[in-house]
Coordinates of C-alpha atoms in Angstrom, one line a residue:
X1 CA 14.4 -3.6 11.3
X2 CA 12.6 -0.5 12.6
X3 CA 10.4 1.7 10.4
X4 CA 13.1 4.4 10.3
X5 CA 15.7 1.9 9.1
X6 CA 13.5 0.5 6.4
X7 CA 12.7 4.1 5.2
X8 CA 16.4 5.0 5.3
X9 CA 17.2 2.0 3.1
X10 CA 14.7 3.2 0.5
X11 CA 16.2 6.7 0.6
X12 CA 19.7 5.3 0.2
X13 CA 18.7 3.2 -2.7
X14 CA 18.2 6.2 -4.9
X15 CA 20.5 8.9 -3.3
X16 CA 20.5 11.3 -6.2
X17 CA 16.7 11.4 -6.3
X18 CA 16.5 11.9 -2.5
X19 CA 19.2 14.6 -2.7
X20 CA 17.3 16.4 -5.5
X21 CA 14.0 16.2 -3.6
X22 CA 15.6 17.5 -0.4
X23 CA 17.6 20.3 -2.1
X24 CA 14.6 21.6 -4.0
X25 CA 12.5 21.5 -0.7
X26 CA 15.2 23.5 1.1
X27 CA 15.4 26.1 -1.6
X28 CA 11.6 26.5 -1.6
X29 CA 11.8 26.8 2.2
X30 CA 14.4 29.5 1.9
X31 CA 12.2 31.4 -0.6
X32 CA 9.3 31.0 1.8
X33 CA 11.3 33.0 4.4
X34 CA 11.8 36.0 2.2
X35 CA 8.2 37.4 2.0
X36 CA 8.2 38.0 5.8
X37 CA 11.1 40.6 6.0
X38 CA 9.9 42.2 2.7
X39 CA 6.4 42.6 4.0
X40 CA 7.7 44.0 7.3
X41 CA 9.9 46.5 5.5
X42 CA 6.9 47.5 3.3
X43 CA 4.6 48.3 6.2
X44 CA 7.3 50.1 8.1
X45 CA 8.0 52.1 5.0
X46 CA 4.3 53.1 4.7
X47 CA 4.1 54.2 8.4
X48 CA 7.4 56.0 8.2
X49 CA 9.0 53.8 10.8
X50 CA 11.4 52.0 8.5
X51 CA 15.0 52.7 7.9
X52 CA 15.9 54.5 4.6
X53 CA 16.3 52.0 1.8
X54 CA 14.1 50.5 -0.8
X55 CA 11.0 52.3 -2.0
X56 CA 7.5 50.7 -1.6
X57 CA 7.4 50.1 -5.3
X58 CA 10.7 48.2 -5.2
X59 CA 9.5 46.1 -2.3
X60 CA 6.4 45.2 -4.2
X61 CA 8.5 44.2 -7.1
X62 CA 10.6 42.0 -4.8
X63 CA 7.4 40.3 -3.5
X64 CA 6.2 39.6 -7.1
X65 CA 9.6 38.2 -8.1
X66 CA 9.8 36.0 -5.0
X67 CA 6.3 34.7 -5.7
X68 CA 7.2 33.8 -9.2
X69 CA 10.3 32.1 -8.2
X70 CA 8.5 30.2 -5.5
X71 CA 5.8 29.1 -8.0
X72 CA 8.4 27.7 -10.4
X73 CA 10.5 26.0 -7.8
X74 CA 7.5 24.5 -5.9
X75 CA 6.2 23.0 -9.1
X76 CA 9.6 21.3 -9.7
X77 CA 9.8 20.3 -6.0
X78 CA 6.4 18.6 -6.2
X79 CA 7.4 16.8 -9.4
X80 CA 10.6 15.6 -7.7
X81 CA 8.8 14.5 -4.6
X82 CA 6.1 12.6 -6.7
X83 CA 8.8 10.8 -8.6
X84 CA 10.7 9.9 -5.5
X85 CA 7.6 8.4 -3.8
X86 CA 6.7 6.6 -7.0
X87 CA 10.2 5.0 -7.2
X88 CA 10.2 4.1 -3.5
X89 CA 6.8 2.4 -3.9
X90 CA 8.0 0.6 -7.1
X91 CA 11.0 -0.8 -5.2
X92 CA 8.8 -2.2 -2.5
X93 CA 6.3 -3.6 -4.9
X94 CA 9.0 -5.2 -7.1
X95 CA 10.8 -6.8 -4.1
X96 CA 7.6 -8.1 -2.7
X97 CA 6.5 -9.5 -6.0
X98 CA 9.9 -11.2 -6.5
X99 CA 9.7 -12.7 -3.0
X100 CA 6.2 -14.1 -3.7
X101 CA 7.3 -15.6 -7.0
X102 CA 10.4 -17.1 -5.4
X103 CA 8.4 -19.0 -2.9
X104 CA 7.8 -22.7 -3.7
X105 CA 4.0 -22.3 -3.5
X106 CA 4.0 -19.1 -5.6
X107 CA 2.1 -17.3 -2.8
X108 CA -0.9 -19.7 -2.8
X109 CA -0.4 -20.4 0.9
X110 CA -0.5 -16.7 1.8
X111 CA -3.4 -14.2 1.8
X112 CA -6.0 -14.3 -1.0
X113 CA -5.1 -12.5 -4.3
X114 CA -7.4 -9.6 -3.4
X115 CA -5.7 -9.1 0.0
X116 CA -2.3 -9.3 -1.7
X117 CA -3.3 -6.6 -4.2
X118 CA -4.4 -4.4 -1.4
X119 CA -1.0 -4.8 0.2
X120 CA 0.8 -4.0 -3.1
X121 CA -1.4 -0.9 -3.6
X122 CA -2.1 0.7 -0.3
X123 CA 0.6 -0.5 2.1
X124 CA 3.4 0.1 -0.5
X125 CA 2.0 3.6 -1.1
X126 CA 2.0 4.3 2.6
X127 CA 5.6 3.2 3.0
X128 CA 6.6 5.4 0.0
X129 CA 4.8 8.4 1.5
X130 CA 6.9 8.2 4.6
X131 CA 10.1 8.5 2.4
X132 CA 8.7 11.7 0.9
X133 CA 7.8 13.1 4.3
X134 CA 11.4 12.5 5.6
X135 CA 12.9 14.4 2.8
X136 CA 10.4 17.3 3.1
X137 CA 10.9 17.3 6.9
X138 CA 14.5 18.5 6.5
X139 CA 13.3 21.6 4.8
X140 CA 10.4 22.1 7.2
X141 CA 12.8 22.0 10.2
X142 CA 15.2 24.5 8.6
X143 CA 12.4 26.9 7.7
X144 CA 11.0 26.8 11.2
X145 CA 14.4 27.3 12.7
X146 CA 15.0 30.3 10.5
X147 CA 11.6 31.8 11.2
X148 CA 12.0 31.4 15.0
X149 CA 15.5 33.0 14.8
X150 CA 14.0 36.1 13.1
X151 CA 11.1 36.3 15.6
X152 CA 13.4 35.9 18.6
X153 CA 15.5 38.9 17.5
X154 CA 12.3 41.1 17.5
X155 CA 10.6 40.0 20.7
X156 CA 11.8 36.8 22.5
X157 CA 8.9 36.8 25.1
X158 CA 6.2 37.2 22.5
X159 CA 7.8 34.5 20.3
X160 CA 7.8 32.0 23.2
X161 CA 4.2 32.9 24.0
X162 CA 2.9 32.3 20.5
X163 CA 5.0 29.1 20.0
X164 CA 4.0 27.3 23.2
X165 CA 0.3 26.7 22.3
X166 CA 1.1 24.7 19.1
X167 CA 3.8 22.7 21.0
X168 CA 1.4 21.9 23.8
X169 CA -1.2 20.8 21.3
X170 CA 1.2 18.4 19.7
X171 CA 2.2 17.0 23.1
X172 CA -1.5 16.4 24.0
X173 CA -2.4 15.0 20.6
X174 CA 0.4 12.5 20.7
X175 CA -1.7 10.4 23.0
X176 CA -4.1 9.8 20.1
X177 CA -1.4 8.3 17.8
X178 CA -1.5 4.9 19.4
X179 CA -5.3 4.9 18.8
X180 CA -4.7 6.0 15.2
X181 CA -2.3 3.0 14.7
X182 CA -4.9 0.6 16.1
X183 CA -7.7 2.0 14.0
X184 CA -5.5 1.9 10.9
X185 CA -4.7 -1.7 11.4
X186 CA -8.4 -2.6 11.9
X187 CA -9.6 -0.6 8.8
X188 CA -6.9 -2.2 6.6
X189 CA -7.8 -5.7 7.8
X190 CA -11.5 -5.0 7.0
X191 CA -10.5 -3.7 3.5
X192 CA -8.5 -6.9 3.0
X193 CA -11.5 -9.0 3.9
X194 CA -13.6 -7.3 1.2
X195 CA -11.0 -7.5 -1.5
X196 CA -10.1 -11.1 -0.6
X197 CA -13.7 -12.1 -0.7
X198 CA -14.2 -10.4 -4.1
X199 CA -11.2 -12.2 -5.6
X200 CA -12.4 -15.6 -4.3
X201 CA -16.0 -15.0 -5.6
X202 CA -14.8 -14.0 -9.1
X203 CA -12.9 -17.3 -9.2
X204 CA -15.9 -19.3 -8.1
X205 CA -18.8 -17.7 -10.1
X206 CA -20.0 -21.0 -11.6
X207 CA -20.0 -22.8 -8.2
X208 CA -22.0 -19.9 -6.7
X209 CA -24.6 -20.1 -9.6
X210 CA -24.9 -23.8 -9.4
X211 CA -25.6 -23.6 -5.6
X212 CA -28.0 -20.7 -6.0
X213 CA -26.1 -18.9 -3.4
X214 CA -26.2 -15.4 -4.9
X215 CA -28.6 -13.8 -2.3
X216 CA -26.4 -15.2 0.6
X217 CA -23.3 -14.0 -1.1
X218 CA -24.6 -10.5 -1.6
X219 CA -25.8 -10.3 2.0
X220 CA -22.4 -11.5 3.2
X221 CA -20.7 -8.9 1.0
X222 CA -22.9 -6.1 2.4
X223 CA -21.9 -7.1 6.0
X224 CA -18.2 -7.1 5.1
X225 CA -18.5 -3.8 3.3
X226 CA -20.5 -2.2 6.2
X227 CA -17.8 -3.3 8.6
X228 CA -15.1 -1.8 6.3
X229 CA -17.1 1.4 6.0
X230 CA -17.5 1.7 9.8
X231 CA -13.8 1.1 10.6
X232 CA -12.5 3.3 7.8
X233 CA -14.8 6.1 8.8
X234 CA -13.6 5.8 12.4
X235 CA -10.0 6.0 11.3
X236 CA -10.7 9.0 9.0
X237 CA -12.6 10.9 11.7
X238 CA -9.9 10.6 14.3
X239 CA -7.1 11.5 11.8
X240 CA -9.1 14.5 10.5
X241 CA -9.9 15.6 14.1
X242 CA -6.2 15.6 15.1
X243 CA -5.4 17.5 11.9
X244 CA -8.1 20.1 12.7
X245 CA -6.6 20.6 16.2
X246 CA -3.1 21.2 14.7
X247 CA -4.4 23.6 12.1
X248 CA -6.5 25.7 14.6
X249 CA -3.5 26.1 16.9
X250 CA -2.4 28.9 14.5
X251 CA -5.6 30.9 15.2
X252 CA -4.8 30.6 18.9
X253 CA -1.3 32.0 18.3
X254 CA -2.7 34.9 16.2
X255 CA -5.1 35.8 19.0
X256 CA -2.3 35.9 21.5
X257 CA -0.2 38.2 19.2
X258 CA -3.2 40.6 19.0
X259 CA -3.6 40.6 22.8
X260 CA 0.0 41.0 23.9
X261 CA 1.3 43.1 21.1
X262 CA -1.1 46.0 21.7
X263 CA 0.9 47.7 24.5
X264 CA 4.3 47.5 22.7
X265 CA 2.6 48.9 19.6
X266 CA 1.4 51.9 21.5
X267 CA 4.8 52.3 23.2
X268 CA 6.5 52.3 19.8
X269 CA 8.8 49.4 20.6
X270 CA 6.8 47.1 18.3
X271 CA 6.1 48.3 14.8
X272 CA 3.4 47.4 12.3
X273 CA 6.1 45.7 10.2
X274 CA 7.1 43.6 13.2
X275 CA 3.4 42.7 13.7
X276 CA 3.1 41.7 10.0
X277 CA 6.3 39.6 10.3
X278 CA 4.9 37.8 13.4
X279 CA 1.6 37.0 11.7
X280 CA 3.3 35.7 8.6
X281 CA 5.7 33.4 10.4
X282 CA 3.1 32.4 12.9
X283 CA 1.1 30.7 10.2
X284 CA 4.1 29.0 8.8
X285 CA 5.3 27.8 12.3
X286 CA 1.8 26.5 13.0
X287 CA 1.9 24.8 9.6
X288 CA 5.0 23.0 10.7
X289 CA 3.2 21.9 13.8
X290 CA 0.4 20.5 11.7
X291 CA 3.0 18.8 9.4
X292 CA 4.8 17.4 12.4
X293 CA 1.6 15.9 13.7
X294 CA 0.7 14.5 10.3
X295 CA 4.2 13.1 10.0
X296 CA 3.9 11.3 13.3
X297 CA 0.5 9.8 12.2
X298 CA 2.0 8.8 8.8
X299 CA 5.0 7.2 10.7
X300 CA 2.6 5.1 12.7
X301 CA 0.7 4.2 9.5
X302 CA 3.9 3.3 7.7
X303 CA 4.9 1.0 10.6
X304 CA 1.6 -0.9 10.2
X305 CA 2.1 -1.1 6.4
X306 CA 5.7 -2.3 6.7
X307 CA 4.6 -4.9 9.1
X308 CA 1.9 -6.2 6.8
X309 CA 4.3 -6.2 3.8
X310 CA 7.0 -8.1 5.8
X311 CA 4.3 -10.7 6.7
X312 CA 3.9 -11.5 3.0
X313 CA 7.6 -12.3 2.8
X314 CA 7.0 -15.6 4.7
X315 CA 10.3 -15.9 6.6
X316 CA 12.5 -13.7 4.3
X317 CA 14.3 -10.9 6.1
X318 CA 12.9 -7.5 6.3
X319 CA 15.8 -6.1 4.3
X320 CA 14.5 -8.1 1.3
X321 CA 11.6 -5.6 1.1
X322 CA 13.9 -2.6 0.6
X323 CA 16.8 -4.3 -1.3
X324 CA 18.2 -2.1 -4.2
X325 CA 17.7 -3.2 -7.8
X326 CA 16.8 -2.0 -11.3
X327 CA 13.3 -0.8 -12.1
X328 CA 13.6 -0.3 -15.9
X329 CA 11.3 2.7 -15.8
X330 CA 12.9 4.3 -18.9
X331 CA 14.2 2.9 -22.2
X332 CA 13.5 -0.5 -23.6
X333 CA 12.7 -3.4 -21.3
X334 CA 15.5 -6.0 -20.9
X335 CA 15.1 -9.1 -23.2
X336 CA 14.0 -12.2 -21.4
X337 CA 16.2 -15.1 -22.3
X338 CA 14.8 -18.6 -22.1
X339 CA 16.6 -20.8 -19.6
X340 CA 19.4 -22.8 -21.2
X341 CA 18.7 -26.4 -22.0
X342 CA 21.6 -28.7 -20.9
X343 CA 22.1 -32.4 -21.6
X344 CA 21.8 -33.1 -17.9
X345 CA 18.3 -31.7 -18.0
X346 CA 17.1 -34.5 -20.3
X347 CA 14.6 -36.6 -18.5
X348 CA 15.3 -40.4 -18.3
X349 CA 13.7 -41.3 -15.1
X350 CA 11.8 -39.4 -12.4
X351 CA 11.3 -41.0 -9.0
X352 CA 9.6 -40.3 -5.7
X353 CA 10.7 -42.5 -2.8
X354 CA 8.7 -42.6 0.5
X355 CA 7.3 -39.2 -0.2
X356 CA 5.1 -37.9 2.7
X357 CA 3.3 -34.7 3.4
X358 CA 0.3 -33.9 5.7
X359 CA -1.6 -30.7 5.7
X360 CA -1.4 -28.8 9.0
X361 CA -4.5 -29.0 11.0
X362 CA -6.4 -31.8 9.1
X363 CA -3.5 -34.2 9.0
X364 CA -4.6 -35.4 5.6
X365 CA -2.3 -35.7 2.7
X366 CA 0.0 -38.3 1.2
X367 CA 2.1 -40.9 2.9
X368 CA 5.0 -43.2 1.8
X369 CA 4.4 -42.5 -1.9
X370 CA 6.7 -44.5 -4.3
X371 CA 6.5 -43.4 -7.9
X372 CA 8.6 -43.9 -11.0
X373 CA 8.1 -42.1 -14.3
X374 CA 10.2 -42.7 -17.5
X375 CA 10.6 -40.4 -20.5
X376 CA 7.9 -40.8 -23.0
X377 CA 5.3 -42.3 -20.6
X378 CA 1.8 -41.0 -20.1
X379 CA 0.7 -41.6 -16.5
X380 CA -2.7 -40.7 -15.1
X381 CA -3.4 -40.7 -11.3
X382 CA -7.1 -41.0 -10.6
X383 CA -9.0 -40.7 -7.3
X384 CA -11.9 -39.1 -5.4
X385 CA -12.0 -35.4 -4.7
X386 CA -9.8 -34.8 -1.8
X387 CA -7.8 -38.1 -2.2
X388 CA -4.6 -36.1 -2.6
X389 CA -3.9 -36.0 -6.3
X390 CA -3.0 -32.3 -6.4
X391 CA -1.2 -32.6 -3.1
X392 CA 1.0 -35.3 -4.7
X393 CA 1.8 -33.2 -7.7
X394 CA 2.7 -30.2 -5.6
X395 CA 4.8 -32.3 -3.3
X396 CA 6.7 -33.7 -6.3
X397 CA 7.3 -30.2 -7.5
X398 CA 8.5 -29.0 -4.1
X399 CA 5.6 -26.5 -3.7
X400 CA 4.8 -28.4 -0.5
X401 CA 7.6 -29.3 1.9
X402 CA 7.9 -33.0 2.2
X403 CA 8.0 -34.4 5.7
X404 CA 9.8 -37.6 4.6
X405 CA 11.1 -39.2 1.4
X406 CA 13.0 -37.8 -1.5
X407 CA 12.8 -36.9 -5.2
X408 CA 15.3 -38.4 -7.7
X409 CA 16.1 -37.1 -11.2
X410 CA 17.8 -39.7 -13.4
X411 CA 18.8 -41.6 -10.3
X412 CA 20.3 -38.6 -8.5
X413 CA 18.8 -37.1 -5.4
X414 CA 17.2 -33.7 -5.9
X415 CA 18.2 -31.5 -2.9
X416 CA 15.6 -28.8 -3.5
X417 CA 12.7 -29.8 -5.8
X418 CA 11.3 -26.3 -5.7
X419 CA 14.2 -24.9 -7.6
X420 CA 15.0 -28.0 -9.7
X421 CA 11.5 -29.0 -11.0
X422 CA 11.1 -25.8 -13.0
X423 CA 11.3 -25.1 -16.8
X424 CA 13.0 -26.2 -18.9
X425 CA 13.1 -29.5 -17.0
X426 CA 9.5 -29.6 -15.7
X427 CA 6.3 -27.7 -16.3
X428 CA 3.1 -27.7 -14.2
X429 CA -0.4 -27.1 -15.5
X430 CA -2.8 -26.5 -12.6
X431 CA -6.4 -27.6 -12.7
X432 CA -7.7 -24.0 -12.7
X433 CA -6.8 -22.3 -16.0
X434 CA -5.2 -18.9 -15.7
X435 CA -5.4 -16.5 -18.6
X436 CA -4.3 -12.9 -18.7
X437 CA -6.1 -10.2 -20.7
X438 CA -3.6 -10.4 -23.5
X439 CA -3.5 -12.3 -26.8
X440 CA -3.5 -16.1 -26.6
X441 CA 0.0 -16.1 -28.1
X442 CA 1.3 -13.8 -25.3
X443 CA -0.4 -16.1 -22.8
X444 CA 1.6 -19.0 -24.1
X445 CA 4.9 -17.2 -24.4
X446 CA 4.7 -15.1 -21.2
X447 CA 7.4 -12.7 -22.3
X448 CA 9.8 -15.2 -23.8
X449 CA 11.0 -14.6 -27.4
X450 CA 8.9 -16.2 -30.0
X451 CA 10.0 -19.3 -32.0
X452 CA 7.3 -20.0 -34.5
X453 CA 8.3 -23.6 -35.1
X454 CA 8.4 -24.4 -31.4
X455 CA 5.2 -22.6 -30.8
X456 CA 3.4 -24.6 -33.4
X457 CA 4.8 -27.8 -31.9
X458 CA 3.6 -26.8 -28.4
X459 CA 0.0 -26.1 -29.7
X460 CA 0.0 -29.4 -31.7
X461 CA 1.4 -31.2 -28.7
X462 CA -1.4 -29.9 -26.5
X463 CA -3.9 -31.1 -29.1
X464 CA -5.5 -27.7 -29.3
X465 CA -5.6 -26.9 -33.0
X466 CA -9.4 -27.4 -33.2
X467 CA -10.0 -25.4 -30.0
X468 CA -7.9 -22.5 -31.2
X469 CA -9.7 -22.6 -34.6
X470 CA -13.1 -22.6 -32.7
X471 CA -12.3 -19.3 -30.9
X472 CA -14.3 -16.5 -32.5
X473 CA -12.2 -14.4 -34.9
X474 CA -9.3 -16.9 -34.9
X475 CA -6.0 -17.8 -34.1
X476 CA -3.0 -17.1 -32.0
X477 CA -3.9 -13.4 -31.9
X478 CA -7.2 -13.9 -30.3
X479 CA -7.8 -12.0 -27.1
X480 CA -7.2 -13.7 -23.8
X481 CA -10.2 -11.8 -22.4
X482 CA -12.4 -13.2 -25.0
X483 CA -10.8 -16.7 -24.7
X484 CA -11.7 -16.7 -21.0
X485 CA -15.4 -16.5 -21.9
X486 CA -15.4 -19.8 -23.7
X487 CA -14.6 -23.4 -22.5
X488 CA -12.3 -23.8 -25.5
X489 CA -10.5 -20.5 -24.7
X490 CA -10.1 -21.3 -21.0
X491 CA -8.3 -24.6 -21.7
X492 CA -6.3 -23.2 -24.7
X493 CA -3.7 -21.2 -22.7
X494 CA -2.2 -23.3 -19.9
X495 CA -1.5 -26.7 -21.6
X496 CA 0.6 -25.3 -24.5
X497 CA 2.2 -22.8 -22.1
X498 CA 3.5 -25.8 -20.2
X499 CA 4.6 -27.6 -23.4
X500 CA 6.4 -24.4 -24.6
X501 CA 8.2 -23.9 -21.3
X502 CA 9.3 -27.5 -20.7
X503 CA 9.3 -30.0 -23.5
X504 CA 10.6 -32.9 -21.5
X505 CA 7.9 -33.4 -18.8
X506 CA 4.7 -31.8 -17.8
X507 CA 2.7 -32.5 -14.7
X508 CA -1.0 -31.7 -15.0
X509 CA -3.7 -31.4 -12.4
X510 CA -7.3 -31.5 -13.6
X511 CA -10.9 -32.1 -12.6
X512 CA -12.1 -31.8 -16.2
X513 CA -13.9 -34.5 -18.1
X514 CA -12.1 -37.4 -19.8
X515 CA -11.5 -35.5 -23.0
X516 CA -9.6 -32.8 -21.2
X517 CA -7.7 -35.5 -19.2
X518 CA -6.7 -37.2 -22.5
X519 CA -5.7 -33.8 -24.0
X520 CA -3.4 -33.0 -21.1
X521 CA -2.0 -36.5 -21.1
X522 CA -1.4 -36.2 -24.8
X523 CA 0.5 -33.0 -24.1
X524 CA 2.9 -34.9 -21.9
X525 CA 3.4 -37.8 -24.2
X526 CA 3.6 -35.9 -27.5
X527 CA 6.1 -33.3 -26.2
X528 CA 8.3 -35.8 -24.6
X529 CA 8.7 -37.7 -27.8
X530 CA 8.8 -34.7 -30.3
X531 CA 11.1 -32.4 -28.3
X532 CA 14.0 -34.4 -27.0
X533 CA 16.3 -31.5 -27.0

């Protein structure tokens, strides 16, 4: 899909909002046309050249009323445009987030979290900005057409003379748009490298401290940031330079009016009011020229942003990015219902037959794995770092595509492990704990409705009563931010989260000491026996 098609899909998703935005912009443009004829009539009235009609005082009152109406309507037009861009950006972000969560690997095989956040923030905003420009562009075109029609009625030759310079400037400056697109891509990639590095470093603070690598890390960060500064500055300078060229074309047109209107003024065929009308509309026409140039630059930037966002979809169609759907921006949020637990979900036997997966590039992984797990069993898989323990777990869950072999649940073949091995059948606790800056209770529930009895069973099943009690200031209401600062807190969230979501089976990946391994194994065994439903 082209950039225009993607933008049109976003506009069509909320037609009433796009219509409101466009109508308000058109009404404001119509009001912007009025001061020109009123000013022309005013000056002609002062010089005695105007036709009998309104007095100077009445014309001044018209100008004030028009200015007041323009102020009120422009305020509402800006609010409507802001809301429209916000909604368009929210649609893109929601769809992208849904696509990432729907992938078997949960986005781990894509860019770093820092880079992904940059896409969600900057690229989605650039795409939404294009939607706003398209709606505003309708009013800008209508205003310019109306202004040119009035000017042509007064003096066609002078009108063409003052309009040609801005048009020529746009034609020449268009050659710079390809360079803008390239500079924008390079600056965004540099920013992604900075945010990606920051995200990775925050996750590996302890490893950096143990290696004493802080000076090297800071030096590397400075190099990355200097490259980002240089490329962003280059992009900004070129964009501002083209904007200045568009803006100053109005001054060139005004100069031409002064030069070529002198003789008609002396001859009386061109009045002071006509001159005022020309000067007023000339600035507005030149403003449209600047808008048109900026819109072309934004179109190029939006094309870059759409391309980067589509790259995060990992094979999903581009239409996924702009698919319609609810945003729940007003009113209460919809209730999240836990997935239903059916009798067929009860685990009796879980098997892997001939399971094989090799990592691209290195060729390392797992090969011909045969594994059988029964309900109530606690199974620990030990091995050296890099032996393939986590790879095995992720292949069992379908997070990595198996090259050979199959997964069986209660003797039946599982066609798609990625969609089958999910709560409430299976839960997965990764070796790196993930806690959000919310209460420990919310970290376990993750939006699901609370069931105090089941929550207590999950905490007990994870053998975490003492750890929770050890957290400063207590209990299930302790802060996730504070919990992340202590070893007890860091291991208090994920295990009971898995036990809460899937009481039948829980796969755990850990590099922790034996106590933590026992704790997570206890989580599997205890929950399997205490929560058979």
